[in-house]
Short mmCIF file of C-alpha atoms in Angstrom, two decimals:
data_model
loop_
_atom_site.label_atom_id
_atom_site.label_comp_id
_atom_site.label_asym_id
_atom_site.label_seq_id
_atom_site.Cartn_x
_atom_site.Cartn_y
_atom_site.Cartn_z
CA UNK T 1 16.56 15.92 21.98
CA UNK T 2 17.60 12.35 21.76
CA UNK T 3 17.77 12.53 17.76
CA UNK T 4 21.15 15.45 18.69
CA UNK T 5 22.65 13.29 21.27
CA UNK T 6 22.32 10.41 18.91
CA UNK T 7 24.21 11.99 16.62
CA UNK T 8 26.71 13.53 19.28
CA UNK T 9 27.43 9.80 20.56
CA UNK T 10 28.08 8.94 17.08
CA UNK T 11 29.85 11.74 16.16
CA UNK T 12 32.33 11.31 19.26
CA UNK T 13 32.78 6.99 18.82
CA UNK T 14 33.22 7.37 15.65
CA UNK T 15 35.96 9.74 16.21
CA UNK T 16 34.62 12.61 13.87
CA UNK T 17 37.33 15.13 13.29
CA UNK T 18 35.16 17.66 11.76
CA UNK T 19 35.03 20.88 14.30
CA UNK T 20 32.17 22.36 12.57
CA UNK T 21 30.21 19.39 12.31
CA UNK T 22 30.55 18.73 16.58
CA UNK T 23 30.24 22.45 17.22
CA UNK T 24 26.55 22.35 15.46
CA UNK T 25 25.46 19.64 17.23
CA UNK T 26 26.09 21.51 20.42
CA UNK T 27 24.69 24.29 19.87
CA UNK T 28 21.43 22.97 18.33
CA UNK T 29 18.49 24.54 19.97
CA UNK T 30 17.24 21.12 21.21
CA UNK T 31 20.18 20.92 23.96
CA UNK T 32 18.95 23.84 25.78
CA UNK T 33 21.66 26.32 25.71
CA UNK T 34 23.74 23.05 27.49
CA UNK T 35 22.27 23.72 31.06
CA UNK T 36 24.01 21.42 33.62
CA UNK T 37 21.70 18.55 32.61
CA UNK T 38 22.10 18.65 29.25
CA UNK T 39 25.79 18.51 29.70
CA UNK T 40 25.87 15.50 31.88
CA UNK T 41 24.28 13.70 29.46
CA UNK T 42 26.97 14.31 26.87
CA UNK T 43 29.42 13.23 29.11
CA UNK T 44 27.67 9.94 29.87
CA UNK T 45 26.88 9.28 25.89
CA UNK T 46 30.92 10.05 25.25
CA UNK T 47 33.47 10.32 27.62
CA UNK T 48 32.23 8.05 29.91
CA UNK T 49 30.28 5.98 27.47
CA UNK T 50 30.76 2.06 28.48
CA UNK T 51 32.45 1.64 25.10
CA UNK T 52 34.81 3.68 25.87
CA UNK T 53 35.74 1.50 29.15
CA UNK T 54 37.42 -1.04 26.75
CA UNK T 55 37.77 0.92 23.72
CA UNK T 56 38.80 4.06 24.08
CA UNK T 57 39.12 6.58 21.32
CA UNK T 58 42.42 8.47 20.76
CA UNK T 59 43.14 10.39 23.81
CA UNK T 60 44.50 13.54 21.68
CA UNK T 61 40.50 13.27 20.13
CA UNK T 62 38.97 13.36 23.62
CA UNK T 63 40.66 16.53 24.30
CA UNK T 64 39.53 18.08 21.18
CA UNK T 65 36.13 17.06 22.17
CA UNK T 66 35.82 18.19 25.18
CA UNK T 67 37.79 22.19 24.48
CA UNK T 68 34.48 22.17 21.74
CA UNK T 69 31.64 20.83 24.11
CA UNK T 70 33.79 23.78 26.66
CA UNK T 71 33.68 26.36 24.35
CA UNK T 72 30.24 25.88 23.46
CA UNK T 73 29.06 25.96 27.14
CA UNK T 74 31.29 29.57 27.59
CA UNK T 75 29.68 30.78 24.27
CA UNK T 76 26.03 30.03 25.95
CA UNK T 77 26.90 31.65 29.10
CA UNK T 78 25.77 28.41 30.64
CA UNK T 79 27.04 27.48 33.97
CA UNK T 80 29.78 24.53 34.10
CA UNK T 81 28.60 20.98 35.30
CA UNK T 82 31.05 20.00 37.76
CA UNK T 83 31.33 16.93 36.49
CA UNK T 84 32.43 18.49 33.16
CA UNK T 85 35.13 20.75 34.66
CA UNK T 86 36.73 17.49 36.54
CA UNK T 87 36.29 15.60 33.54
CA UNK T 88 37.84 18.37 31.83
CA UNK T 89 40.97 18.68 34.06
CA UNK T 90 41.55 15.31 34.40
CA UNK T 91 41.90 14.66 30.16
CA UNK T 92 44.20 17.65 30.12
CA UNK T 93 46.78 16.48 32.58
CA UNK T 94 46.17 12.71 31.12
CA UNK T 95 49.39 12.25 28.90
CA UNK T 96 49.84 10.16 25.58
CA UNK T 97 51.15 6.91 26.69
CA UNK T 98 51.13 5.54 23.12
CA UNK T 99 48.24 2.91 24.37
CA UNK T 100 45.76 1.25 21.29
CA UNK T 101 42.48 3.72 20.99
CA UNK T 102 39.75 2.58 18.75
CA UNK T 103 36.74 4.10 16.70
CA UNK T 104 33.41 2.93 17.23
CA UNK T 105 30.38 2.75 14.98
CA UNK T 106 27.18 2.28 16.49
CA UNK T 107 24.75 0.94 14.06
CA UNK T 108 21.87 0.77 16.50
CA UNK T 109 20.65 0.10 19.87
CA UNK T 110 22.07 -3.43 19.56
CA UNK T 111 25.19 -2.85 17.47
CA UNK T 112 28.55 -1.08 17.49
CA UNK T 113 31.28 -2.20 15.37
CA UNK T 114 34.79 -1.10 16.93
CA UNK T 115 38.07 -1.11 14.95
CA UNK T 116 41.70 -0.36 16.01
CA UNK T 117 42.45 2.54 13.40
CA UNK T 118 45.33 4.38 12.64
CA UNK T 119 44.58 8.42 12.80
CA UNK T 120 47.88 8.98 10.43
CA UNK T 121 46.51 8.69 7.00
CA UNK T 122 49.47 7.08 5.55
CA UNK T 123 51.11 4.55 8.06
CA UNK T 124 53.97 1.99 6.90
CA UNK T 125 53.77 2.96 3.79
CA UNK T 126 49.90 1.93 3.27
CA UNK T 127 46.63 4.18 3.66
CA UNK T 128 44.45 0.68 4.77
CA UNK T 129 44.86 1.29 8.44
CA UNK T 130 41.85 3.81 8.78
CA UNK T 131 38.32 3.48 7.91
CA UNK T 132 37.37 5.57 4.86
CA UNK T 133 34.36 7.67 4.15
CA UNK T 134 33.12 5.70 1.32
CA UNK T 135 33.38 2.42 3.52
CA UNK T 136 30.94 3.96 5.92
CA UNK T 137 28.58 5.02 2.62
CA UNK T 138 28.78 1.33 1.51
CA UNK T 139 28.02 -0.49 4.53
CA UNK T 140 25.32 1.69 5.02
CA UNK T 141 23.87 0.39 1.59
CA UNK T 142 24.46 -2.81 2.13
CA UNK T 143 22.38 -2.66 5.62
CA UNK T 144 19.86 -1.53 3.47
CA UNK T 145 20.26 -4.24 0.85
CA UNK T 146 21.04 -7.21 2.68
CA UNK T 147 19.29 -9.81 0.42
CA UNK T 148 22.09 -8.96 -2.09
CA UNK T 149 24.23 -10.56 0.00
CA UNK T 150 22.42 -13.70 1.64
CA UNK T 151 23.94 -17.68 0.56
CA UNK T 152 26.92 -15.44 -1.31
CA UNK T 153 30.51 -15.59 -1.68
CA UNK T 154 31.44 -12.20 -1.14
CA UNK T 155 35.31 -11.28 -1.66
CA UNK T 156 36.34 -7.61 -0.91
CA UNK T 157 38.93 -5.92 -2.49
CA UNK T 158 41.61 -3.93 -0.56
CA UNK T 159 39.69 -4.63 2.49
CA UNK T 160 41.71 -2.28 4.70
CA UNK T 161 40.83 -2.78 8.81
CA UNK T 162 37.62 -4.27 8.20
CA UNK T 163 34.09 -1.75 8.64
CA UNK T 164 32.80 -3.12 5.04
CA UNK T 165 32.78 -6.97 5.93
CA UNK T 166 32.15 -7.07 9.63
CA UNK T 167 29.07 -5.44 8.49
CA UNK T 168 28.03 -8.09 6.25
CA UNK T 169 28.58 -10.60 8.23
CA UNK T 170 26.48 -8.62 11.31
CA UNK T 171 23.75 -8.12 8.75
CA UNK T 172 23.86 -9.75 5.31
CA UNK T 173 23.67 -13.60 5.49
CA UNK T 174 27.05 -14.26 3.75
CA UNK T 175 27.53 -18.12 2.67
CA UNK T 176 31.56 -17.04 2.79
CA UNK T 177 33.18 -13.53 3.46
CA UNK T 178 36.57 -13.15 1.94
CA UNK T 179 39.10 -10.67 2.93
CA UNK T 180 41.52 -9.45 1.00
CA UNK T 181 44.55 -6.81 0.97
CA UNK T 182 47.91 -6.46 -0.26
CA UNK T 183 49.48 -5.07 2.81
CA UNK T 184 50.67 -7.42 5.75
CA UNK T 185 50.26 -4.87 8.35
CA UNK T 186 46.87 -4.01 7.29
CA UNK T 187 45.80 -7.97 7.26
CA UNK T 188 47.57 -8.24 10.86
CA UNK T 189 44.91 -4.95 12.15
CA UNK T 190 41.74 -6.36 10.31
CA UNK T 191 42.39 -10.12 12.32
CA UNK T 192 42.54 -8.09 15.42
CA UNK T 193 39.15 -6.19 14.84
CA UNK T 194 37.59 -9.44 13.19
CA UNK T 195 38.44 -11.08 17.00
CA UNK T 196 36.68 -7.45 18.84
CA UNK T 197 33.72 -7.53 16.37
CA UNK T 198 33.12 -11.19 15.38
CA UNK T 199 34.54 -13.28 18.88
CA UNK T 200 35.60 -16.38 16.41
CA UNK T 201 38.66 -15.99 14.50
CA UNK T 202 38.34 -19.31 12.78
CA UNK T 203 35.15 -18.96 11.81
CA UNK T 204 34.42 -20.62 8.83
CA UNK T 205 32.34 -18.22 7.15
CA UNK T 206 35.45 -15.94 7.17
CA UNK T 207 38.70 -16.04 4.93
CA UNK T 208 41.27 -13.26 4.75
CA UNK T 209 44.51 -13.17 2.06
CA UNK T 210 47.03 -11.35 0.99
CA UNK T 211 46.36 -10.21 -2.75
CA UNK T 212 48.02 -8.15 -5.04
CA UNK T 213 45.61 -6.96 -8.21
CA UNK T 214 48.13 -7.36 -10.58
CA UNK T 215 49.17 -10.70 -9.91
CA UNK T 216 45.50 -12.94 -9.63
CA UNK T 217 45.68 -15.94 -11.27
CA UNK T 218 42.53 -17.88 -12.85
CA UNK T 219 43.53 -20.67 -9.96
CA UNK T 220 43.07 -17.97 -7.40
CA UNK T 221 39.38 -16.96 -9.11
CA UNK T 222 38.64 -20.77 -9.33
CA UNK T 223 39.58 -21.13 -5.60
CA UNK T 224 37.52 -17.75 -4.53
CA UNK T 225 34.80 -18.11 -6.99
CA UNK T 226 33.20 -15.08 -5.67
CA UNK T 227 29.07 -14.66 -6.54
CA UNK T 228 29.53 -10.68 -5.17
CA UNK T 229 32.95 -8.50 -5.32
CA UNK T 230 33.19 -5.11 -3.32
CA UNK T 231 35.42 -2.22 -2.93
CA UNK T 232 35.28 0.86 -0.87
CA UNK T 233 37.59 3.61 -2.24
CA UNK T 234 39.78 1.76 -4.09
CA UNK T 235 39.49 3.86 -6.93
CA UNK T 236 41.95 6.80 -5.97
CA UNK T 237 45.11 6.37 -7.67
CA UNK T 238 44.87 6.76 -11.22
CA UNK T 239 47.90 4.58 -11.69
CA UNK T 240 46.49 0.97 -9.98
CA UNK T 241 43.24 1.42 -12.32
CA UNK T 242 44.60 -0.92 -14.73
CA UNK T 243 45.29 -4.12 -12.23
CA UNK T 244 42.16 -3.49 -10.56
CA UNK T 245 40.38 -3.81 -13.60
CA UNK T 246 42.26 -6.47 -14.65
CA UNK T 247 41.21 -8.06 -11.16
CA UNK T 248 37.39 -7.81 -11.78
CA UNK T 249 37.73 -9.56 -15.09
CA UNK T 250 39.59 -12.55 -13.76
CA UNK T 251 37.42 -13.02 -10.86
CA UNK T 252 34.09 -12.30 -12.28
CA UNK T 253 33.91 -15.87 -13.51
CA UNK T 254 30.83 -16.82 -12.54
CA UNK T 255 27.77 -15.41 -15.30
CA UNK T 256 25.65 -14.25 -12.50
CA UNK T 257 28.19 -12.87 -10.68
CA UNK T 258 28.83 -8.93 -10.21
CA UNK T 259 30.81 -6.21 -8.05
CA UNK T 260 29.69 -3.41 -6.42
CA UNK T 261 32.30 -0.45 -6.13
CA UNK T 262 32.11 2.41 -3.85
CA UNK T 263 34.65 5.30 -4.33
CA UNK T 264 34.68 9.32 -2.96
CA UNK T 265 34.67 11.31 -5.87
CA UNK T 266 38.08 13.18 -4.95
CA UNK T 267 39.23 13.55 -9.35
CA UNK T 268 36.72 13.09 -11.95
CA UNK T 269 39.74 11.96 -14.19
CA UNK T 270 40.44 9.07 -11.92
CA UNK T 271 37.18 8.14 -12.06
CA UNK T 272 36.35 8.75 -15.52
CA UNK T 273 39.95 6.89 -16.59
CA UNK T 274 37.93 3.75 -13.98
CA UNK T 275 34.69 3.89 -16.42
CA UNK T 276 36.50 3.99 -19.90
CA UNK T 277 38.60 1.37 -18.62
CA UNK T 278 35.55 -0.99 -17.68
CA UNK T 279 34.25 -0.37 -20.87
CA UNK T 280 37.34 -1.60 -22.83
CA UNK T 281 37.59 -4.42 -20.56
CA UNK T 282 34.04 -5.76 -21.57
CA UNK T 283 31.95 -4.38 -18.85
CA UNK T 284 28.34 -2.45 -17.99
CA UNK T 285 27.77 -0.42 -15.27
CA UNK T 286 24.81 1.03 -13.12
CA UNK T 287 25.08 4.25 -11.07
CA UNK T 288 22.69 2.98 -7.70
CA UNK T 289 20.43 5.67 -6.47
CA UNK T 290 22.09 7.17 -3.47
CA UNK T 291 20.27 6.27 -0.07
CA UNK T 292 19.91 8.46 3.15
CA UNK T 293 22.82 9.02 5.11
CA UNK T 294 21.59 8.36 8.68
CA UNK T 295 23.34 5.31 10.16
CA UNK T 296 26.75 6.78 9.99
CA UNK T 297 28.63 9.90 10.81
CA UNK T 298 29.73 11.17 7.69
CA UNK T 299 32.12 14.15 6.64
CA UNK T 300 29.34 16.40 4.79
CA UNK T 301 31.88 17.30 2.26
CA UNK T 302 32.05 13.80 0.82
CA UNK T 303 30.36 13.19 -2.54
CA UNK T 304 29.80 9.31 -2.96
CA UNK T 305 28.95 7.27 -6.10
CA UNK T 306 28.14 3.72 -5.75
CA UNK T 307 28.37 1.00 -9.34
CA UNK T 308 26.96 -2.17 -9.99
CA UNK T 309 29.48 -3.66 -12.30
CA UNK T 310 28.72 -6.82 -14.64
CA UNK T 311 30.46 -8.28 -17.33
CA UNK T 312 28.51 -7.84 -20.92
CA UNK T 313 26.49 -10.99 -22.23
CA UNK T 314 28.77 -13.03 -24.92
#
């Protein structure tokens, strides 16, 4: 049973929108038709999770959650906890007050990363203030991989509210973790969740900047001089593929140096224009063998493709 509530805890921190996805979980023969018991323990792992104390998640979300964890109880003909059916009434007559909620991502027993996030994908005119699938996908990797990482100068590109680094720098080693993102409002959420996740705001291991793709100069690659470059879904609009490309060659300076690039395959065109595009700019790639999905809640539909890109040998 615990491997279901597991995933039900993660499911609900982690703000998982997907109705099908929660609904399965529930009704998974482990959890015992949700007898009383079984739905106390819900409650404990999600509503009234300690996290949640500090952080809560969107209150609209913990609605939704609980009319789902409802109906499945109803469609069991189990009897209602008490405690669910006061917890219940009390979220309903809870209004909005507009207060910060949060997403959580519990790693393990030890760690949970928590981020402000926007649930609006597009928010003053930028899609950074949300966590994206492929960020999840990619941090899960580079769990995996940490050694890639150890003594490096990492610099992310388009770095949105943060999942990708705070990871690193939880589990990788990083000599220096660099930031980066072209949209004030995004770099003012990502210091905020740096301070919830990290507790040091000036540490030294950590730099953040405003960058625009189009406009890096060889200074700015001589200053950075990353060994490792990352992105998580940054290759979506089939318009910026040309600056970001542009980007990797400038700051690729070093010979050993090399970028890893996440994306969600959304249109094959985008990312087949992102390929040719590499090629003509003087670069190989590797396709990395996808690795089990288990650390994260992920929305099933996503199909993820992770590169290794290096600059060709003069």
């Amino acid at each position: 049973m615990w491997r279901i509530l597991d995933q039900i805890e993660k499911n609900f921190l982690s703000v998982t929108k997907n109705k099908n996805q929660i609904l399965s979980c529930f009704e998974n023969p482990a959890l015992q038709k949700l007898n009383i018991d079984v739905q106390e323990r819900i409650l404990k792992i999600t509503i009234k999770n300690p996290i949640c104390t500090q952080h809560a998640p969107p209150l609209s979300y913990q609605k939704f959650f609980l009319r789902c964890l409802h109906e499945s109880v109803e469609k069991f003909g189990s009897e209602y906890s008490d405690e669910l059916m006061k917890t219940y009434t009390d979220i309903l007559a809870t209004t909005d007050d507009g207060r910060i909620s949060y997403h959580s991502y519990k790693i393990d027993s030890f760690c949970t990363i928590t981020l402000q996030e926007e649930s609006c994908i597009v928010v003053k005119n930028t899609t950074g203030l949300q966590t994206w699938e492929a960020a999840k996908y990619m941090s899960e990797w580079c769990i995996r991989n940490p050694l890639n990482f150890d003594r490096q100068i990492v610099l992310e590109l388009g770095s949105g509210i943060g999942l990708l680094g705070i990871v690193i720098l939880k589990f990788c080693n990083p000599l220096k973790y660099i930031f980066t993102d072209k949209s004030p409002e995004v770099l003012k959420l990502l210091s905020s969740n740096i301070e919830i996740n990290i507790h040091k705001l000036e540490n030294p291991v950590i730099e953040q900047h405003q960058l625009f793709w189009s406009d890096i100069t060889e200074k700015e690659a001589h200053s950075f001089y990353p060994d490792v470059i990352l992105g998580a879904d940054i290759v979506f609009d089939i318009d910026t593929i040309g600056s970001l490309v542009l980007a990797l060659k400038i700051l690729l300076i070093k010979e050993s140096a090399c970028a890893y690039i996440a994306s969600t395959i959304r249109n094959p065109e985008t990312n087949n224009k992102f390929l040719a595009e590499l090629g003509t700019a003087g670069f190989i790639y590797i396709i990395l063998k996808s690795h089990e999905k288990s650390i994260f809640a992920y929305d099933k539909s996503s199909n993820f493709i992770l590169y290794k890109i290096l600059k060709l040998p003069k």
